[in-house]
Amino acid sequence: MTQPAASPVRVTVWGENRHEQVEPHVAALYPRGMHGAVAEGIVDNLGDGALVRTATLDDPEHGLSEEVLASTDVLTWWGHAAHGEVSDEVVERVHRHVLSGMGLVVLHSGHWSKIFTKLMGTSCTLRWRSAHDRELVWTVDPTHPIARGVPHPMIIEEDEMYGEFFDIPAPDELVFLSTFSGGEVFRSGCTFRRGHGKIFYFRPGDQDYPVYHHEGVRRVISNAVQWAVTDRPERALPTLLRYETEDFFTGHGYGGAMADAAGEPA
Amino acid sequence: MTQPAASPVRVTVWGENRHEQVEPHVAALYPRGMHGAVAEGIVDNLGDGALVRTATLDDPEHGLSEEVLASTDVLTWWGHAAHGEVSDEVVERVHRHVLSGMGLVVLHSGHWSKIFTKLMGTSCTLRWRSAHDRELVWTVDPTHPIARGVPHPMIIEEDEMYGEFFDIPAPDELVFLSTFSGGEVFRSGCTFRRGHGKIFYFRPGDQDYPVYHHEGVRRVISNAVQWAVTDRPERALPTLLRYETEDFFTGHGYGGAMADAAGEPA
Amino acid sequence: MTQPAASPVRVTVWGENRHEQVEPHVAALYPRGMHGAVAEGIVDNLGDGALVRTATLDDPEHGLSEEVLASTDVLTWWGHAAHGEVSDEVVERVHRHVLSGMGLVVLHSGHWSKIFTKLMGTSCTLRWRSAHDRELVWTVDPTHPIARGVPHPMIIEEDEMYGEFFDIPAPDELVFLSTFSGGEVFRSGCTFRRGHGKIFYFRPGDQDYPVYHHEGVRRVISNAVQWAVTDRPERALPTLLRYETEDFFTGHGYGGAMADAAGEPA
Amino acid sequence: MTQPAASPVRVTVWGENRHEQVEPHVAALYPRGMHGAVAEGIVDNLGDGALVRTATLDDPEHGLSEEVLASTDVLTWWGHAAHGEVSDEVVERVHRHVLSGMGLVVLHSGHWSKIFTKLMGTSCTLRWRSAHDRELVWTVDPTHPIARGVPHPMIIEEDEMYGEFFDIPAPDELVFLSTFSGGEVFRSGCTFRRGHGKIFYFRPGDQDYPVYHHEGVRRVISNAVQWAVTDRPERALPTLLRYETEDFFTGHGYGGAMADAAGEPA
């Protein structure tokens, strides 16, 4: 057997796309939307290694129909002003796909999205300030594939500040730490495995700064997209099954809690 | 300064209490309910170190009013047949208290409770079989306070089998592993920190077996109760606040996403 | 930029090769040595994706000269009866290469090798029994690349038993758990990152059983070899350097502890 | 059973005590030595809860005889200029006691001590600068007992800078992060469990600054001392033992690698 042939990663870049419509200074920074800039960065870095499309809040079903998700290897998520407008039905659908094996890359203010807080189980809150802080992104896991080719430190001249305490579960892997001119610190690059899916949270990026045009930021997002692709051949939700003794591979469906006793061998 | 005076841990033992009412063989094993047996085990082990009360599904507000939770240091949770009957409002309340600092010890089939799956963000599913397997509980973190005084292995003559893959986030600390006569394995003692709260999941225990009368199982639950007490003086939910440069201690409330730009220093 | 062209992984399979010379039943199981069987399994699985050579204890410098290590992406290690005969100088050399970015896959009784205990810092001891136990290898991290294509569980009809407590640091990632007919359990697939190097410990395999002819075991070792390749372009030891304020990229050499004060800006 | 009666923690504060003798400005900051200041801080915080003694490099056996270690619950370690003068025999002894259950708190430049690098298995190197940076210590694990009563952030007006990449294994728990005026970041409060022992590394503190007189720093060290006490009743090294099937509690000594086959049941 040889190494699996690498097929292109199918990426869906999701953007809330509200600031870009409402605030002229954001539209000026991101004429094709922040989702456009994120998508562009992935194409620049991965070339033929990725098939990239975008979807936004105002699309039908937010552009995240069952069909779209079923054909998405990795979804990236940016939202901020309209987290509450994302329908619970779509959030359930995305959640199911992540647990079934779809990769998820959550960007910046996506920390408060319904999908991220649902996956984390915590408030995902933090301290913040938007005051043109310089952000330095330091690599603390230098062998991690998401850190490949990233300067140490990576310098972002201006960005919003996010500071600890960031109320997330302890990440499975802590890849990056950010510091800010004001002295604050943030766990800014974190991996989480949930179900059959791989999740990366990456802090930099704000509607008020040109962060998604930053070459290093785009590199990290592209690395994360590659990392988040599942190694499992099929998309499947973990499912409760009953197994008879010595039959390790044939699971039986669940008949309900009270049926336990009934179904139990004497 | 000296060590803080140890005041008794205020424990609320929550039990679904349905099997005990519906199934005579369960009532025979647990005449005071499984919650009664769990409470008894904590009293036996902690003595004056704990103030223990019980609450059940059929109590008003499931016995988990704001007042009760506010005066609970650690909540233990057993449910199975009626997870769906637990009101979402109570689940939200318990979730808020855990993130604010209340300890939570989740027992056995509580893996599928609304509160545990909400805190984990995953399906929390597993493989299972109720066929009188012998369970061996092995300690893999021998310096952990929850393992104090626990035999290695701890032998439970008969118990339901739970097997991997257990769809939980990788635990912060893996304390115990269980094996079963049939050869299955389970991460059976896991800690998780969420917000300001400490959570312990412990696998053994089933309505069909006298597991909550087992001395070692009672010891583990009692150790977990002590461990889960927060070290923070007040119960407080992590909250998003804005901090001006060089003012690290005075946080300002959040005015909404679109107000960011307005509130931003020029 | 496109995805990096995948060049073949340069693998050195190290074997102690003593049991094979001294014990006829081992020679019968492994006519080309255990190292031969391990190498063969990697070639079968990775094909053109790997360049595999072997080295043994009795080779000059144990076959692990500076030149060999410098041209090795991943080293696999099996030893048992002669850990003490491995020269400290070679161990130091391997240690330096691992911290500088060489991958290391430690197999079975290699848990007590000088290089593994030096990298772990602990005794790496365990409980054991060689009594034809059946071993079941369960995947607890189903999204991990090392678990790709591995049955759940993987059944090894006969193997030596290793049981907990296994005195290692808590692994960065716990990929596999093994159970044995006797009821014991073992953390049998563990990743560790040390310096710029990635390490995988894999339990199955013993001179008295044909474990390295097992298709699944060979698959895991091959996956591990691919996983352990560093993403860093050069092999470099982490080094203490002094950095002036605002010069993040130009490190200065260390002049000794007492020179600190002297070198300190007034 | 009631809660175990808390007996005083027996603490040995080890100091290299060379800068204090050679450099007048250090002697002026620490007239009773840095070890004296550390010991004083523990006494101030723990009162009757601790029995504190000190030991230094120039004492016979560096003040760390078998007898001293056997009666030490937690050892704290500060060294810098003379790591190489610590005898290997004493390092082996301390290592054995840590794996057997003695707690260890490693301070600041102790990162390069023989005992810490031996326990970590890595280079423990870092970036640094001594230029009167302000250090801010942020808590990222607010429920951890070592963070109890520690300001968020804790401000240290002047300190040496240590920056990432800090070549340590990923800590079991990351409790504190430090930032410096220059923008660097450091994982400054880390726990590690090794064998039966608990280890805490704490970054702040340097011979050139009055850090060990800082109330918050002293609080952290005192919390760490309490945390590092083992919960195991006896001090015992993990040991390889053979167990017959179904006899889980009677281990047999190891007869050597080649004896495996001989000792194996037919």
mmCIF file of N, CA, C and O in Angstrom, chain B residues 170-217:
data_model
loop_
_atom_site.group_PDB
_atom_site.id
_atom_site.type_symbol
_atom_site.label_atom_id
_atom_site.label_comp_id
_atom_site.label_asym_id
_atom_site.label_seq_id
_atom_site.Cartn_x
_atom_site.Cartn_y
_atom_site.Cartn_z
ATOM 1 N N ALA B 170 -11.108 14.937 25.272
ATOM 2 C CA ALA B 170 -10.007 14.366 26.045
ATOM 3 C C ALA B 170 -10.042 14.993 27.438
ATOM 4 O O ALA B 170 -10.049 16.206 27.575
ATOM 5 N N PRO B 171 -10.105 14.156 28.478
ATOM 6 C CA PRO B 171 -10.217 14.733 29.827
ATOM 7 C C PRO B 171 -8.966 15.519 30.216
ATOM 8 O O PRO B 171 -7.871 15.260 29.725
ATOM 9 N N ASP B 172 -9.140 16.487 31.105
ATOM 10 C CA ASP B 172 -7.984 17.222 31.637
ATOM 11 C C ASP B 172 -7.056 16.262 32.366
ATOM 12 O O ASP B 172 -5.837 16.333 32.234
ATOM 13 N N GLU B 173 -7.642 15.394 33.151
ATOM 14 C CA GLU B 173 -6.868 14.372 33.861
ATOM 15 C C GLU B 173 -7.620 13.057 33.736
ATOM 16 O O GLU B 173 -8.829 12.994 33.945
ATOM 17 N N LEU B 174 -6.881 12.020 33.387
ATOM 18 C CA LEU B 174 -7.456 10.672 33.313
ATOM 19 C C LEU B 174 -7.005 9.961 34.577
ATOM 20 O O LEU B 174 -5.808 9.717 34.766
ATOM 21 N N VAL B 175 -7.931 9.647 35.455
ATOM 22 C CA VAL B 175 -7.588 9.079 36.762
ATOM 23 C C VAL B 175 -7.773 7.568 36.783
ATOM 24 O O VAL B 175 -6.924 6.850 37.292
ATOM 25 N N PHE B 176 -8.868 7.087 36.218
ATOM 26 C CA PHE B 176 -9.154 5.659 36.252
ATOM 27 C C PHE B 176 -9.470 5.115 34.859
ATOM 28 O O PHE B 176 -10.067 5.812 34.032
ATOM 29 N N LEU B 177 -9.103 3.859 34.646
ATOM 30 C CA LEU B 177 -9.529 3.094 33.477
ATOM 31 C C LEU B 177 -10.236 1.848 33.974
ATOM 32 O O LEU B 177 -9.751 1.190 34.892
ATOM 33 N N SER B 178 -11.345 1.489 33.338
ATOM 34 C CA SER B 178 -12.034 0.246 33.693
ATOM 35 C C SER B 178 -11.899 -0.774 32.579
ATOM 36 O O SER B 178 -11.956 -0.424 31.403
ATOM 37 N N THR B 179 -11.727 -2.042 32.977
ATOM 38 C CA THR B 179 -11.852 -3.146 32.020
ATOM 39 C C THR B 179 -12.992 -4.050 32.478
ATOM 40 O O THR B 179 -13.376 -4.052 33.654
ATOM 41 N N PHE B 180 -13.493 -4.845 31.535
ATOM 42 C CA PHE B 180 -14.640 -5.710 31.792
ATOM 43 C C PHE B 180 -14.295 -7.129 31.384
ATOM 44 O O PHE B 180 -13.426 -7.334 30.526
ATOM 45 N N SER B 181 -15.012 -8.087 31.953
ATOM 46 C CA SER B 181 -14.758 -9.500 31.634
ATOM 47 C C SER B 181 -14.711 -9.740 30.134
ATOM 48 O O SER B 181 -13.922 -10.538 29.640
ATOM 49 N N GLY B 182 -15.558 -9.036 29.399
ATOM 50 C CA GLY B 182 -15.615 -9.242 27.955
ATOM 51 C C GLY B 182 -14.434 -8.675 27.207
ATOM 52 O O GLY B 182 -14.313 -8.861 26.006
ATOM 53 N N GLY B 183 -13.547 -7.931 27.887
ATOM 54 C CA GLY B 183 -12.356 -7.400 27.242
ATOM 55 C C GLY B 183 -12.451 -5.930 26.865
ATOM 56 O O GLY B 183 -11.469 -5.351 26.398
ATOM 57 N N GLU B 184 -13.594 -5.298 27.107
ATOM 58 C CA GLU B 184 -13.731 -3.891 26.762
ATOM 59 C C GLU B 184 -12.999 -3.001 27.756
ATOM 60 O O GLU B 184 -12.653 -3.425 28.861
ATOM 61 N N VAL B 185 -12.793 -1.754 27.372
ATOM 62 C CA VAL B 185 -12.095 -0.789 28.214
ATOM 63 C C VAL B 185 -12.865 0.522 28.189
ATOM 64 O O VAL B 185 -13.567 0.820 27.213
ATOM 65 N N PHE B 186 -12.733 1.315 29.263
ATOM 66 C CA PHE B 186 -13.451 2.584 29.352
ATOM 67 C C PHE B 186 -12.648 3.570 30.209
ATOM 68 O O PHE B 186 -12.074 3.178 31.224
ATOM 69 N N ARG B 187 -12.608 4.826 29.743
ATOM 70 C CA ARG B 187 -12.018 5.885 30.574
ATOM 71 C C ARG B 187 -13.036 6.222 31.656
ATOM 72 O O ARG B 187 -13.945 7.007 31.448
ATOM 73 N N SER B 188 -12.871 5.620 32.826
ATOM 74 C CA SER B 188 -13.967 5.611 33.792
ATOM 75 C C SER B 188 -13.847 6.649 34.895
ATOM 76 O O SER B 188 -14.784 6.818 35.664
ATOM 77 N N GLY B 189 -12.732 7.340 34.971
ATOM 78 C CA GLY B 189 -12.611 8.427 35.946
ATOM 79 C C GLY B 189 -11.902 9.584 35.294
ATOM 80 O O GLY B 189 -10.705 9.487 35.037
ATOM 81 N N CYS B 190 -12.637 10.664 35.012
ATOM 82 C CA CYS B 190 -12.118 11.760 34.191
ATOM 83 C C CYS B 190 -12.444 13.098 34.852
ATOM 84 O O CYS B 190 -13.575 13.308 35.278
ATOM 85 N N THR B 191 -11.472 14.003 34.886
ATOM 86 C CA THR B 191 -11.764 15.351 35.358
ATOM 87 C C THR B 191 -11.829 16.316 34.177
ATOM 88 O O THR B 191 -11.157 16.130 33.161
ATOM 89 N N PHE B 192 -12.658 17.345 34.355
ATOM 90 C CA PHE B 192 -12.816 18.420 33.375
ATOM 91 C C PHE B 192 -13.000 19.726 34.152
ATOM 92 O O PHE B 192 -13.785 19.777 35.088
ATOM 93 N N ARG B 193 -12.303 20.767 33.752
ATOM 94 C CA ARG B 193 -12.555 22.088 34.323
ATOM 95 C C ARG B 193 -13.313 22.907 33.286
ATOM 96 O O ARG B 193 -12.920 22.954 32.126
ATOM 97 N N ARG B 194 -14.397 23.494 33.707
ATOM 98 C CA ARG B 194 -15.217 24.292 32.805
ATOM 99 C C ARG B 194 -15.590 25.585 33.529
ATOM 100 O O ARG B 194 -16.215 25.513 34.600
ATOM 101 N N GLY B 195 -15.223 26.730 32.945
ATOM 102 C CA GLY B 195 -15.466 27.987 33.629
ATOM 103 C C GLY B 195 -14.753 27.980 34.968
ATOM 104 O O GLY B 195 -13.571 27.648 35.041
ATOM 105 N N HIS B 196 -15.469 28.322 36.027
ATOM 106 C CA HIS B 196 -14.890 28.298 37.371
ATOM 107 C C HIS B 196 -15.227 27.010 38.115
ATOM 108 O O HIS B 196 -15.030 26.932 39.327
ATOM 109 N N GLY B 197 -15.760 26.031 37.393
ATOM 110 C CA GLY B 197 -16.224 24.804 38.042
ATOM 111 C C GLY B 197 -15.376 23.592 37.716
ATOM 112 O O GLY B 197 -14.757 23.521 36.657
ATOM 113 N N LYS B 198 -15.364 22.640 38.630
ATOM 114 C CA LYS B 198 -14.626 21.394 38.453
ATOM 115 C C LYS B 198 -15.616 20.234 38.336
ATOM 116 O O LYS B 198 -16.560 20.126 39.125
ATOM 117 N N ILE B 199 -15.369 19.365 37.365
ATOM 118 C CA ILE B 199 -16.293 18.287 37.043
ATOM 119 C C ILE B 199 -15.543 16.965 37.104
ATOM 120 O O ILE B 199 -14.411 16.860 36.632
ATOM 121 N N PHE B 200 -16.190 15.952 37.684
ATOM 122 C CA PHE B 200 -15.627 14.602 37.648
ATOM 123 C C PHE B 200 -16.687 13.654 37.124
ATOM 124 O O PHE B 200 -17.816 13.646 37.598
ATOM 125 N N TYR B 201 -16.310 12.869 36.137
ATOM 126 C CA TYR B 201 -17.191 11.809 35.660
ATOM 127 C C TYR B 201 -16.662 10.489 36.199
ATOM 128 O O TYR B 201 -15.471 10.195 36.065
ATOM 129 N N PHE B 202 -17.579 9.676 36.774
ATOM 130 C CA PHE B 202 -17.191 8.375 37.316
ATOM 131 C C PHE B 202 -18.163 7.314 36.817
ATOM 132 O O PHE B 202 -19.361 7.399 37.027
ATOM 133 N N ARG B 203 -17.646 6.307 36.144
ATOM 134 C CA ARG B 203 -18.445 5.335 35.412
ATOM 135 C C ARG B 203 -19.235 4.324 36.241
ATOM 136 O O ARG B 203 -20.391 4.037 35.932
ATOM 137 N N PRO B 204 -18.625 3.663 37.270
ATOM 138 C CA PRO B 204 -19.329 2.547 37.895
ATOM 139 C C PRO B 204 -20.704 2.945 38.439
ATOM 140 O O PRO B 204 -20.942 4.099 38.757
ATOM 141 N N GLY B 205 -21.567 1.938 38.516
ATOM 142 C CA GLY B 205 -22.867 2.195 39.125
ATOM 143 C C GLY B 205 -23.984 1.990 38.149
ATOM 144 O O GLY B 205 -23.993 2.596 37.110
ATOM 145 N N ASP B 206 -24.921 1.146 38.532
ATOM 146 C CA ASP B 206 -26.044 0.873 37.665
ATOM 147 C C ASP B 206 -27.189 0.446 38.551
ATOM 148 O O ASP B 206 -26.992 -0.133 39.621
ATOM 149 N N GLN B 207 -28.411 0.713 38.066
ATOM 150 C CA GLN B 207 -29.602 0.380 38.854
ATOM 151 C C GLN B 207 -29.747 -1.110 39.070
ATOM 152 O O GLN B 207 -30.396 -1.547 40.018
ATOM 153 N N ASP B 208 -29.143 -1.912 38.190
ATOM 154 C CA ASP B 208 -29.347 -3.366 38.258
ATOM 155 C C ASP B 208 -28.311 -4.075 39.125
ATOM 156 O O ASP B 208 -28.372 -5.310 39.259
ATOM 157 N N TYR B 209 -27.366 -3.343 39.659
ATOM 158 C CA TYR B 209 -26.294 -3.957 40.446
ATOM 159 C C TYR B 209 -26.085 -3.111 41.714
ATOM 160 O O TYR B 209 -26.330 -1.909 41.722
ATOM 161 N N PRO B 210 -25.585 -3.734 42.771
ATOM 162 C CA PRO B 210 -25.471 -3.014 44.058
ATOM 163 C C PRO B 210 -24.214 -2.155 44.156
ATOM 164 O O PRO B 210 -23.584 -2.094 45.205
ATOM 165 N N VAL B 211 -23.856 -1.506 43.065
ATOM 166 C CA VAL B 211 -22.566 -0.820 42.984
ATOM 167 C C VAL B 211 -22.429 0.326 43.992
ATOM 168 O O VAL B 211 -21.337 0.583 44.499
ATOM 169 N N TYR B 212 -23.536 1.020 44.287
ATOM 170 C CA TYR B 212 -23.407 2.163 45.203
ATOM 171 C C TYR B 212 -23.334 1.750 46.673
ATOM 172 O O TYR B 212 -23.293 2.600 47.555
ATOM 173 N N HIS B 213 -23.345 0.447 46.905
ATOM 174 C CA HIS B 213 -23.032 -0.047 48.246
ATOM 175 C C HIS B 213 -21.563 -0.480 48.346
ATOM 176 O O HIS B 213 -21.121 -0.868 49.425
ATOM 177 N N HIS B 214 -20.830 -0.423 47.254
ATOM 178 C CA HIS B 214 -19.432 -0.876 47.215
ATOM 179 C C HIS B 214 -18.549 0.159 47.916
ATOM 180 O O HIS B 214 -18.576 1.350 47.592
ATOM 181 N N GLU B 215 -17.773 -0.320 48.863
ATOM 182 C CA GLU B 215 -16.986 0.597 49.697
ATOM 183 C C GLU B 215 -16.024 1.460 48.882
ATOM 184 O O GLU B 215 -15.869 2.666 49.119
ATOM 185 N N GLY B 216 -15.379 0.852 47.900
ATOM 186 C CA GLY B 216 -14.418 1.606 47.091
ATOM 187 C C GLY B 216 -15.091 2.648 46.223
ATOM 188 O O GLY B 216 -14.591 3.768 46.069
ATOM 189 N N VAL B 217 -16.228 2.276 45.652
ATOM 190 C CA VAL B 217 -16.979 3.226 44.828
ATOM 191 C C VAL B 217 -17.390 4.427 45.681
ATOM 192 O O VAL B 217 -17.290 5.586 45.238
#
